[in-house]
Amino acid sequence: MTDQVEVQQTRALSVESNGLNVIADADRKGRPSQLFWPWFGANVSVLGLSYGAFALGFGISFWQAVIAGLIGVVFSFLLCGLIALAGKRGSAPTMVLSRAAFGVRGNKLPSLISWLLTVGWETVLTILATLATATVFERLGWGGGALTKVIALIVVGLLTVACGVLGFDLIMRAQTVITIVTGVLTVVYLVLVADQLHWTTVSSIPNGSTQAVIGALVFLMTGFGLGWVNAAADYSRYLPRRSSSAGVVGWTTFGGSVAPVVLLVFGLLLAGSSEDLSKAIGADPIGALAAQLPTWFLVPFVVVAVLGLVGGAVLDIYSSGLALLSLGLPVKRYVAAFVDGVVMIAGTIYVVFYGGKFLGQFQGFLITLGVPIAAWCGIMLADIAARRRDYAEDDLYRPEGRYGDIRWLPVLTVLVATGIGWGLVTNTLASWLTWQGYLLGAVGLGGKSGSWAYANLGVLVALVLGFVVQWFGGRPAVRRQEA
């Protein structure tokens, strides 16, 4: 038993050699239940509380927000669980398995989208962790200036990059620790602020329109599970082929959604009880949550905030490195992860020290990427559902193989669905994206100032369009491949 523990520790502290390659059957290990740890650890951030204020910002009531949250969060992580099935069946990264639908070179388009999304979100999470530390330290009187931000950035950056470079075994161990520590401290936080909840105030919030509820639902889908679908198979690929498919889907969905659902509901109660707090969260999503805490819990709050954000950034940097490799960068996986780490730190330095107003613009850009990633997700779901056999793994790396070089139908579907989707969404976070929503008037939805303007139907349209076109147009190609 001692020898086994020592072997596991050695693996965790060594650089993973796997990259885009197929994981050999001898190296595939574990049970579907182990997927709970990385997905829970990546989504147990106190940032989930702030989404309560964001949801109420759509002008809806508490119960409407709860319904939108339950559907949006659980359904979006169910999409992750379904795509995770491809990892078990193909034992390669998500952006390699995507080649079966798009072709070996045709898959460079979704790989680019995936890289932008993952490296972008890991940068945003690092920025939030750095700013949260500075905010809390300033309240403690320990200084919240440049030096504090530099130290926070170094700690967060080293934790994230180290996990990304060393790879899967360390990530799994780190996420287990993050899950336990963050889970316990989050419960303590909820207990400490429970007296600030006022049900009378919360229950008096009036109902909003159906369009507003749909807008909140889509926003929560994009902010949670839909932002992870392009990484869903990166961790299930290590499981043995005989692993339960229901277990892969179930544990991924449960691990990813359970913390956000609890935190969102509590965040709705907290933000709904205080209009001032709700407005403060909009300006400082993490720091505002510490405003009413007793002084003795501020340091533990920093720990829970930083670890929760690092948990998400760790999964992002691992998958962003794989996406960079799938784009064709001729380096080892750990080098790609290190490159992404440099981009992440450089972006954080710029926003924290030179471009504070850029954060909202950048978040708007990332939310905009929810449309093309939804189209890709729909195509992948249809492709996975159509397959009756495991992937021909060698052909995932050969343009002359059965999956082909460029499969134009899914490539064009992503482009067309994205064009339609961007025409049916609006974005107030980024001033340079005001051109979106150009189809709202043409299809009779009232234009950019109409009641449907912020329903963000474009994300749902892209998801459904991708699935339908691939299911009916791409299924014959799948049959030929498997024959």
Short mmCIF file of C-alpha atoms in Angstrom, two decimals:
data_model
loop_
_atom_site.label_atom_id
_atom_site.label_comp_id
_atom_site.label_asym_id
_atom_site.label_seq_id
_atom_site.Cartn_x
_atom_site.Cartn_y
_atom_site.Cartn_z
CA MET A 1 0.00 0.00 0.00
CA THR A 2 2.87 2.38 0.88
CA ASP A 3 4.58 1.58 -2.42
CA GLN A 4 1.38 2.38 -4.31
CA VAL A 5 1.07 5.77 -2.60
CA GLU A 6 4.73 6.54 -3.39
CA VAL A 7 4.19 5.65 -7.05
CA GLN A 8 1.13 7.94 -7.21
CA GLN A 9 3.07 10.80 -5.62
CA THR A 10 5.94 10.29 -8.07
CA ARG A 11 3.55 10.37 -11.00
CA ALA A 12 1.88 13.53 -9.73
CA LEU A 13 5.21 15.38 -9.49
CA SER A 14 6.59 14.24 -12.86
CA VAL A 15 5.91 15.92 -16.20
CA GLU A 16 3.20 14.10 -18.13
CA SER A 17 4.48 12.87 -21.49
CA ASN A 18 1.04 12.48 -23.09
CA GLY A 19 -0.05 15.11 -25.58
CA LEU A 20 -2.35 14.62 -28.53
CA ASN A 21 -1.59 10.90 -28.58
CA VAL A 22 -4.06 8.14 -27.83
CA ILE A 23 -3.74 6.89 -24.23
CA ALA A 24 -2.57 3.25 -24.30
CA ASP A 25 -4.97 0.73 -22.78
CA ALA A 26 -2.33 -0.21 -20.19
CA ASP A 27 -2.24 3.40 -18.97
CA ARG A 28 -5.99 3.89 -18.74
CA LYS A 29 -7.14 3.71 -15.17
CA GLY A 30 -9.72 4.84 -12.66
CA ARG A 31 -13.51 4.87 -12.43
CA PRO A 32 -16.10 7.32 -13.75
CA SER A 33 -16.73 8.53 -10.19
CA GLN A 34 -13.23 10.06 -10.20
CA LEU A 35 -14.44 12.57 -12.78
CA PHE A 36 -16.34 14.22 -9.95
CA TRP A 37 -13.17 15.76 -8.49
CA PRO A 38 -11.83 17.82 -11.41
CA TRP A 39 -15.28 19.04 -12.43
CA PHE A 40 -16.38 19.93 -8.90
CA GLY A 41 -13.02 21.56 -8.08
CA ALA A 42 -13.18 23.66 -11.24
CA ASN A 43 -16.68 24.98 -10.48
CA VAL A 44 -16.85 25.43 -6.70
CA SER A 45 -15.60 29.01 -6.96
CA VAL A 46 -17.33 31.71 -4.91
CA LEU A 47 -17.71 33.45 -8.26
CA GLY A 48 -20.82 31.26 -8.52
CA LEU A 49 -22.40 33.47 -5.84
CA SER A 50 -21.91 36.52 -8.06
CA TYR A 51 -23.90 34.86 -10.83
CA GLY A 52 -26.95 35.36 -8.60
CA ALA A 53 -26.59 39.12 -9.02
CA PHE A 54 -25.92 38.70 -12.74
CA ALA A 55 -29.11 36.63 -13.16
CA LEU A 56 -31.28 39.12 -11.26
CA GLY A 57 -29.79 41.82 -13.47
CA PHE A 58 -32.01 40.49 -16.26
CA GLY A 59 -34.99 41.91 -14.35
CA ILE A 60 -36.49 38.60 -13.22
CA SER A 61 -37.78 37.32 -9.88
CA PHE A 62 -36.05 34.92 -7.49
CA TRP A 63 -38.08 31.88 -8.58
CA GLN A 64 -37.69 32.70 -12.25
CA ALA A 65 -33.92 32.92 -11.71
CA VAL A 66 -33.90 29.60 -9.83
CA ILE A 67 -35.69 27.88 -12.72
CA ALA A 68 -33.39 29.49 -15.29
CA GLY A 69 -30.38 28.51 -13.19
CA LEU A 70 -31.37 24.88 -12.68
CA ILE A 71 -32.09 24.36 -16.36
CA GLY A 72 -29.16 26.39 -17.65
CA VAL A 73 -26.51 24.95 -15.33
CA VAL A 74 -27.55 21.30 -15.34
CA PHE A 75 -28.31 21.15 -19.06
CA SER A 76 -25.02 22.82 -19.97
CA PHE A 77 -23.02 20.33 -17.89
CA LEU A 78 -25.07 17.48 -19.34
CA LEU A 79 -23.66 18.58 -22.69
CA CYS A 80 -20.18 18.19 -21.16
CA GLY A 81 -21.07 14.71 -19.94
CA LEU A 82 -22.30 13.61 -23.36
CA ILE A 83 -19.17 14.88 -25.11
CA ALA A 84 -17.04 13.21 -22.42
CA LEU A 85 -18.28 9.91 -23.86
CA ALA A 86 -16.03 10.50 -26.87
CA GLY A 87 -12.99 10.47 -24.57
CA LYS A 88 -13.84 7.05 -23.23
CA ARG A 89 -14.44 5.71 -26.73
CA GLY A 90 -11.43 7.32 -28.38
CA SER A 91 -8.88 7.94 -25.57
CA ALA A 92 -7.66 11.15 -27.23
CA PRO A 93 -8.17 14.84 -26.37
CA THR A 94 -11.45 16.51 -27.28
CA MET A 95 -9.95 18.54 -30.10
CA VAL A 96 -8.44 15.40 -31.65
CA LEU A 97 -11.70 13.45 -31.45
CA SER A 98 -13.40 16.42 -33.12
CA ARG A 99 -11.38 15.54 -36.25
CA ALA A 100 -13.73 12.62 -36.87
CA ALA A 101 -16.46 15.16 -37.66
CA PHE A 102 -14.42 18.01 -39.21
CA GLY A 103 -11.51 16.20 -40.83
CA VAL A 104 -7.89 16.35 -39.71
CA ARG A 105 -7.13 19.81 -41.11
CA GLY A 106 -10.73 21.00 -41.11
CA ASN A 107 -10.66 20.72 -37.34
CA LYS A 108 -8.22 23.63 -37.08
CA LEU A 109 -11.21 26.01 -37.06
CA PRO A 110 -12.82 24.59 -33.87
CA SER A 111 -9.33 24.15 -32.38
CA LEU A 112 -8.70 27.89 -32.80
CA ILE A 113 -12.06 28.72 -31.22
CA SER A 114 -11.32 26.32 -28.36
CA TRP A 115 -7.88 27.81 -27.74
CA LEU A 116 -9.21 31.37 -27.67
CA LEU A 117 -11.97 30.34 -25.25
CA THR A 118 -9.80 28.38 -22.80
CA VAL A 119 -6.79 30.69 -22.72
CA GLY A 120 -9.19 33.61 -22.41
CA TRP A 121 -11.07 32.21 -19.44
CA GLU A 122 -7.91 31.12 -17.62
CA THR A 123 -6.69 34.70 -17.97
CA VAL A 124 -9.96 36.13 -16.61
CA LEU A 125 -9.87 33.73 -13.63
CA THR A 126 -6.28 34.72 -12.85
CA ILE A 127 -7.21 38.41 -13.07
CA LEU A 128 -10.13 37.92 -10.67
CA ALA A 129 -7.95 35.97 -8.20
CA THR A 130 -5.31 38.71 -8.24
CA LEU A 131 -7.81 41.54 -7.77
CA ALA A 132 -9.71 39.65 -5.04
CA THR A 133 -6.51 39.19 -3.04
CA ALA A 134 -5.67 42.89 -3.32
CA THR A 135 -9.21 43.92 -2.27
CA VAL A 136 -9.21 41.75 0.86
CA PHE A 137 -5.66 42.68 1.87
CA GLU A 138 -6.54 46.36 1.55
CA ARG A 139 -9.47 45.88 3.94
CA LEU A 140 -7.16 44.11 6.40
CA GLY A 141 -4.81 47.09 6.29
CA TRP A 142 -2.00 44.99 4.84
CA GLY A 143 -1.84 47.05 1.67
CA GLY A 144 -3.66 46.38 -1.55
CA GLY A 145 -1.33 48.15 -3.94
CA ALA A 146 1.01 47.01 -6.68
CA LEU A 147 3.18 44.82 -4.44
CA THR A 148 0.21 42.83 -3.17
CA LYS A 149 -1.03 42.32 -6.72
CA VAL A 150 2.40 41.19 -7.88
CA ILE A 151 2.69 38.64 -5.06
CA ALA A 152 -0.86 37.38 -5.69
CA LEU A 153 -0.17 37.06 -9.42
CA ILE A 154 3.04 35.13 -8.77
CA VAL A 155 1.30 32.67 -6.42
CA VAL A 156 -1.73 32.15 -8.67
CA GLY A 157 0.38 31.99 -11.81
CA LEU A 158 2.80 29.44 -10.37
CA LEU A 159 0.00 27.19 -9.10
CA THR A 160 -1.83 27.28 -12.42
CA VAL A 161 1.18 26.90 -14.70
CA ALA A 162 2.73 24.14 -12.55
CA CYS A 163 -0.43 22.05 -12.75
CA GLY A 164 -0.77 22.71 -16.46
CA VAL A 165 2.84 21.77 -17.20
CA LEU A 166 3.04 18.67 -14.98
CA GLY A 167 -0.29 17.41 -16.30
CA PHE A 168 -3.09 14.98 -15.57
CA ASP A 169 -1.93 13.19 -12.40
CA LEU A 170 -1.09 16.39 -10.53
CA ILE A 171 -4.31 18.02 -11.73
CA MET A 172 -6.39 15.14 -10.37
CA ARG A 173 -4.62 15.28 -7.00
CA ALA A 174 -4.71 19.08 -6.83
CA GLN A 175 -8.42 19.20 -7.72
CA THR A 176 -9.20 16.74 -4.92
CA VAL A 177 -7.47 19.02 -2.39
CA ILE A 178 -9.09 22.15 -3.90
CA THR A 179 -12.50 20.47 -3.72
CA ILE A 180 -12.21 19.61 -0.02
CA VAL A 181 -10.64 22.87 1.18
CA THR A 182 -12.82 25.12 -0.96
CA GLY A 183 -15.98 23.15 -0.19
CA VAL A 184 -15.48 23.39 3.58
CA LEU A 185 -14.55 27.10 3.56
CA THR A 186 -17.44 27.92 1.24
CA VAL A 187 -19.89 26.34 3.69
CA VAL A 188 -18.38 28.47 6.48
CA TYR A 189 -18.81 31.56 4.29
CA LEU A 190 -22.47 30.73 3.67
CA VAL A 191 -23.07 30.32 7.41
CA LEU A 192 -21.40 33.65 8.23
CA VAL A 193 -23.49 35.67 5.77
CA ALA A 194 -26.77 33.80 6.32
CA ASP A 195 -28.05 36.55 8.63
CA GLN A 196 -27.92 38.98 5.70
CA LEU A 197 -30.64 37.10 3.85
CA HIS A 198 -34.07 38.74 3.92
CA TRP A 199 -36.74 36.57 2.36
CA THR A 200 -39.35 39.34 2.44
CA THR A 201 -37.15 41.52 0.25
CA VAL A 202 -36.20 38.65 -2.05
CA SER A 203 -39.76 37.41 -2.51
CA SER A 204 -41.00 40.91 -3.36
CA ILE A 205 -38.86 41.11 -6.52
CA PRO A 206 -41.37 41.22 -9.39
CA ASN A 207 -41.51 38.72 -12.21
CA GLY A 208 -39.82 39.54 -15.47
CA SER A 209 -40.76 38.71 -19.03
CA THR A 210 -40.34 35.32 -20.69
CA GLN A 211 -37.65 36.84 -22.87
CA ALA A 212 -35.71 37.94 -19.79
CA VAL A 213 -35.90 34.44 -18.28
CA ILE A 214 -34.58 32.92 -21.51
CA GLY A 215 -31.80 35.50 -21.57
CA ALA A 216 -30.75 34.61 -18.02
CA LEU A 217 -30.92 30.88 -18.84
CA VAL A 218 -28.68 31.27 -21.90
CA PHE A 219 -26.29 33.52 -19.98
CA LEU A 220 -25.93 30.89 -17.24
CA MET A 221 -25.47 28.13 -19.82
CA THR A 222 -22.67 30.10 -21.44
CA GLY A 223 -21.04 31.04 -18.13
CA PHE A 224 -21.00 27.48 -16.82
CA GLY A 225 -21.12 24.19 -18.75
CA LEU A 226 -21.09 25.53 -22.31
CA GLY A 227 -17.72 27.11 -21.56
CA TRP A 228 -16.32 23.65 -20.76
CA VAL A 229 -17.70 21.46 -23.57
CA ASN A 230 -14.56 21.83 -25.68
CA ALA A 231 -12.52 20.26 -22.84
CA ALA A 232 -14.99 17.58 -21.74
CA ALA A 233 -13.17 14.54 -23.15
CA ASP A 234 -9.69 15.63 -22.00
CA TYR A 235 -10.15 13.82 -18.67
CA SER A 236 -12.48 10.94 -19.55
CA ARG A 237 -9.89 9.73 -22.10
CA TYR A 238 -7.89 8.22 -19.24
CA LEU A 239 -10.72 5.87 -18.22
CA PRO A 240 -10.75 2.20 -19.33
CA ARG A 241 -12.95 1.44 -22.35
CA ARG A 242 -15.18 -0.80 -20.23
CA SER A 243 -16.14 2.13 -17.99
CA SER A 244 -19.86 2.78 -17.68
CA SER A 245 -21.11 5.32 -20.23
CA ALA A 246 -23.90 6.34 -17.86
CA GLY A 247 -21.27 6.83 -15.15
CA VAL A 248 -19.15 9.08 -17.38
CA VAL A 249 -22.14 11.26 -18.26
CA GLY A 250 -23.59 11.23 -14.75
CA TRP A 251 -20.45 12.02 -12.78
CA THR A 252 -19.35 14.74 -15.19
CA THR A 253 -22.79 16.36 -15.04
CA PHE A 254 -23.14 16.01 -11.27
CA GLY A 255 -19.57 17.08 -10.47
CA GLY A 256 -19.81 20.17 -12.67
CA SER A 257 -23.30 21.34 -11.74
CA VAL A 258 -23.84 20.60 -8.03
CA ALA A 259 -21.69 23.45 -6.66
CA PRO A 260 -22.86 26.11 -9.16
CA VAL A 261 -26.52 25.29 -8.45
CA VAL A 262 -26.08 25.64 -4.67
CA LEU A 263 -23.94 28.77 -4.97
CA LEU A 264 -26.27 30.34 -7.52
CA VAL A 265 -29.36 29.87 -5.34
CA PHE A 266 -27.56 31.30 -2.31
CA GLY A 267 -26.19 34.12 -4.46
CA LEU A 268 -29.74 34.94 -5.58
CA LEU A 269 -30.85 35.18 -1.96
CA LEU A 270 -27.84 37.32 -1.05
CA ALA A 271 -28.07 39.72 -4.00
CA GLY A 272 -31.86 39.84 -3.82
CA SER A 273 -31.64 40.91 -0.16
CA SER A 274 -29.49 43.97 -0.89
CA GLU A 275 -29.64 46.12 -3.98
CA ASP A 276 -26.38 47.80 -2.94
CA LEU A 277 -24.58 44.46 -2.76
CA SER A 278 -25.99 43.46 -6.13
CA LYS A 279 -24.61 46.65 -7.71
CA ALA A 280 -21.25 46.19 -5.96
CA ILE A 281 -20.93 42.66 -7.34
CA GLY A 282 -21.34 44.03 -10.83
CA ALA A 283 -18.25 46.22 -10.29
CA ASP A 284 -16.16 43.74 -8.24
CA PRO A 285 -17.55 40.17 -8.45
CA ILE A 286 -15.25 38.68 -5.78
CA GLY A 287 -14.24 41.58 -3.55
CA ALA A 288 -17.85 42.69 -2.99
CA LEU A 289 -18.63 39.31 -1.40
CA ALA A 290 -16.11 40.02 1.37
CA ALA A 291 -17.60 43.36 2.37
CA GLN A 292 -19.75 42.07 5.25
CA LEU A 293 -17.43 39.33 6.52
CA PRO A 294 -15.87 39.45 10.00
CA THR A 295 -12.20 40.35 9.91
CA TRP A 296 -11.03 36.94 11.18
CA PHE A 297 -12.48 35.19 8.12
CA LEU A 298 -11.00 37.49 5.48
CA VAL A 299 -7.81 35.43 5.08
CA PRO A 300 -9.76 32.14 4.75
CA PHE A 301 -11.98 33.97 2.25
CA VAL A 302 -8.92 34.81 0.15
CA VAL A 303 -7.96 31.14 0.26
CA VAL A 304 -11.41 29.95 -0.84
CA ALA A 305 -11.65 32.61 -3.55
CA VAL A 306 -8.18 32.01 -4.98
CA LEU A 307 -8.34 28.21 -4.83
CA GLY A 308 -11.76 28.17 -6.47
CA LEU A 309 -10.56 30.36 -9.33
CA VAL A 310 -7.30 28.41 -9.65
CA GLY A 311 -9.33 25.19 -9.87
CA GLY A 312 -11.01 26.49 -13.01
CA ALA A 313 -7.83 27.98 -14.47
CA VAL A 314 -5.97 24.67 -14.04
CA LEU A 315 -8.44 22.76 -16.22
CA ASP A 316 -8.41 25.60 -18.74
CA ILE A 317 -4.62 25.76 -19.11
CA TYR A 318 -4.35 21.98 -19.57
CA SER A 319 -7.00 22.00 -22.31
CA SER A 320 -5.76 25.21 -23.91
CA GLY A 321 -2.34 23.58 -24.30
CA LEU A 322 -3.94 20.60 -26.04
CA ALA A 323 -5.95 22.93 -28.31
CA LEU A 324 -2.74 24.78 -29.22
CA LEU A 325 -1.12 21.47 -30.17
CA SER A 326 -4.12 20.51 -32.30
CA LEU A 327 -3.67 23.79 -34.18
CA GLY A 328 -0.30 22.42 -35.31
CA LEU A 329 2.25 23.93 -32.87
CA PRO A 330 5.20 21.47 -33.13
CA VAL A 331 6.14 21.24 -29.43
CA LYS A 332 5.59 18.93 -26.47
CA ARG A 333 2.37 19.26 -24.44
CA TYR A 334 4.11 20.77 -21.43
CA VAL A 335 5.75 23.41 -23.63
CA ALA A 336 2.35 24.34 -25.08
CA ALA A 337 0.93 24.62 -21.55
CA PHE A 338 3.88 26.83 -20.56
CA VAL A 339 3.30 29.06 -23.61
CA ASP A 340 -0.33 29.45 -22.59
CA GLY A 341 0.80 30.25 -19.07
CA VAL A 342 2.98 33.07 -20.41
CA VAL A 343 0.02 34.43 -22.42
CA MET A 344 -2.18 34.17 -19.31
CA ILE A 345 0.29 36.04 -17.08
CA ALA A 346 0.95 38.71 -19.72
CA GLY A 347 -2.78 39.29 -20.13
CA THR A 348 -3.23 39.51 -16.37
CA ILE A 349 -0.39 42.02 -16.01
CA TYR A 350 -1.90 44.22 -18.70
CA VAL A 351 -5.43 44.23 -17.24
CA VAL A 352 -4.44 44.52 -13.56
CA PHE A 353 -1.79 47.21 -13.93
CA TYR A 354 -2.55 49.06 -17.17
CA GLY A 355 -6.00 48.35 -18.57
CA GLY A 356 -8.63 47.92 -15.86
CA LYS A 357 -11.46 48.91 -18.18
CA PHE A 358 -10.40 46.19 -20.58
CA LEU A 359 -11.75 43.38 -18.37
CA GLY A 360 -15.40 44.02 -19.23
CA GLN A 361 -14.55 44.27 -22.93
CA PHE A 362 -12.62 41.00 -22.76
CA GLN A 363 -15.43 39.19 -20.96
CA GLY A 364 -17.82 40.37 -23.67
CA PHE A 365 -15.52 38.85 -26.28
CA LEU A 366 -15.44 35.52 -24.44
CA ILE A 367 -19.21 35.43 -24.10
CA THR A 368 -19.39 36.11 -27.85
CA LEU A 369 -17.37 32.91 -28.39
CA GLY A 370 -20.31 31.05 -26.81
CA VAL A 371 -22.06 31.15 -30.20
CA PRO A 372 -19.42 29.29 -32.29
CA ILE A 373 -18.67 26.87 -29.46
CA ALA A 374 -22.41 26.10 -29.24
CA ALA A 375 -22.44 25.33 -32.98
CA TRP A 376 -19.40 23.05 -32.56
CA CYS A 377 -21.08 21.37 -29.56
CA GLY A 378 -24.21 20.61 -31.58
CA ILE A 379 -22.12 19.06 -34.36
CA MET A 380 -20.11 16.95 -31.89
CA LEU A 381 -23.24 15.71 -30.11
CA ALA A 382 -24.76 14.58 -33.41
CA ASP A 383 -21.50 12.95 -34.50
CA ILE A 384 -21.12 11.06 -31.20
CA ALA A 385 -24.76 9.93 -31.26
CA ALA A 386 -24.43 8.65 -34.84
CA ARG A 387 -21.39 6.45 -34.15
CA ARG A 388 -21.87 2.80 -33.29
CA ARG A 389 -18.19 1.87 -33.01
CA ASP A 390 -15.13 3.23 -31.25
CA TYR A 391 -12.94 5.65 -33.17
CA ALA A 392 -10.31 4.38 -35.62
CA GLU A 393 -7.57 6.05 -33.60
CA ASP A 394 -4.78 6.03 -36.19
CA ASP A 395 -7.00 7.77 -38.73
CA LEU A 396 -7.49 10.72 -36.38
CA TYR A 397 -3.93 11.75 -37.26
CA ARG A 398 -3.87 11.00 -41.03
CA PRO A 399 -5.55 13.36 -43.54
CA GLU A 400 -5.69 10.45 -45.98
CA GLY A 401 -7.51 8.25 -43.43
CA ARG A 402 -11.22 7.54 -43.16
CA TYR A 403 -12.00 10.86 -41.46
CA GLY A 404 -10.55 12.84 -44.34
CA ASP A 405 -8.68 16.10 -44.62
CA ILE A 406 -11.41 18.77 -44.56
CA ARG A 407 -15.09 17.90 -44.14
CA TRP A 408 -16.79 20.96 -45.53
CA LEU A 409 -20.31 20.41 -44.20
CA PRO A 410 -19.46 20.84 -40.48
CA VAL A 411 -16.90 23.56 -41.22
CA LEU A 412 -19.46 25.61 -43.17
CA THR A 413 -22.12 24.82 -40.56
CA VAL A 414 -20.00 26.41 -37.82
CA LEU A 415 -19.45 29.51 -39.96
CA VAL A 416 -23.10 29.87 -40.99
CA ALA A 417 -24.49 29.06 -37.52
CA THR A 418 -22.09 31.59 -36.00
CA GLY A 419 -23.18 34.26 -38.48
CA ILE A 420 -26.85 33.60 -37.69
CA GLY A 421 -26.21 33.31 -33.96
CA TRP A 422 -24.32 36.59 -33.69
CA GLY A 423 -27.24 38.23 -35.46
CA LEU A 424 -29.57 37.09 -32.67
CA VAL A 425 -27.53 38.12 -29.60
CA THR A 426 -26.61 41.46 -28.08
CA ASN A 427 -23.61 42.29 -25.93
CA THR A 428 -23.38 45.29 -23.61
CA LEU A 429 -20.02 44.35 -22.05
CA ALA A 430 -17.92 45.14 -25.10
CA SER A 431 -18.46 48.45 -26.91
CA TRP A 432 -16.82 47.14 -30.08
CA LEU A 433 -19.40 44.32 -30.36
CA THR A 434 -22.46 46.54 -30.70
CA TRP A 435 -22.84 45.33 -34.30
CA GLN A 436 -24.29 42.07 -32.99
CA GLY A 437 -28.04 41.59 -33.13
CA TYR A 438 -28.31 42.57 -36.79
CA LEU A 439 -30.98 39.91 -37.45
CA LEU A 440 -33.33 40.77 -34.58
CA GLY A 441 -35.32 43.23 -36.63
CA ALA A 442 -35.27 41.19 -39.82
CA VAL A 443 -36.90 38.16 -38.17
CA GLY A 444 -39.53 40.20 -36.35
CA LEU A 445 -38.00 40.17 -32.84
CA GLY A 446 -38.12 43.93 -32.36
CA GLY A 447 -34.57 44.89 -33.22
CA LYS A 448 -31.79 45.68 -30.74
CA SER A 449 -34.15 47.63 -28.49
CA GLY A 450 -36.94 45.04 -28.55
CA SER A 451 -37.99 42.69 -25.78
CA TRP A 452 -36.07 39.78 -27.35
CA ALA A 453 -32.82 41.70 -27.65
CA TYR A 454 -31.22 40.21 -24.53
CA ALA A 455 -32.71 36.71 -24.77
CA ASN A 456 -29.50 35.69 -26.60
CA LEU A 457 -31.39 33.23 -28.75
CA GLY A 458 -28.38 33.01 -31.05
CA VAL A 459 -26.62 30.58 -28.71
CA LEU A 460 -29.55 28.16 -28.72
CA VAL A 461 -30.04 28.57 -32.47
CA ALA A 462 -26.38 27.76 -33.13
CA LEU A 463 -26.54 24.67 -30.88
CA VAL A 464 -29.69 23.30 -32.51
CA LEU A 465 -28.60 24.19 -36.05
CA GLY A 466 -25.25 22.44 -35.57
CA PHE A 467 -26.93 19.29 -34.28
CA VAL A 468 -29.67 19.11 -36.93
CA VAL A 469 -27.39 19.72 -39.93
CA GLN A 470 -24.80 17.20 -38.72
CA TRP A 471 -27.41 14.59 -37.78
CA PHE A 472 -29.14 14.62 -41.15
CA GLY A 473 -26.24 15.70 -43.36
CA GLY A 474 -23.28 14.08 -41.63
CA ARG A 475 -24.72 10.75 -40.56
CA PRO A 476 -24.25 9.13 -44.03
CA ALA A 477 -20.54 10.01 -43.81
CA VAL A 478 -20.33 8.34 -40.39
CA ARG A 479 -21.91 5.19 -41.84
CA ARG A 480 -19.32 5.16 -44.66
CA GLN A 481 -16.50 5.66 -42.17
CA GLU A 482 -17.63 2.78 -39.99
CA ALA A 483 -18.17 0.49 -42.97
#
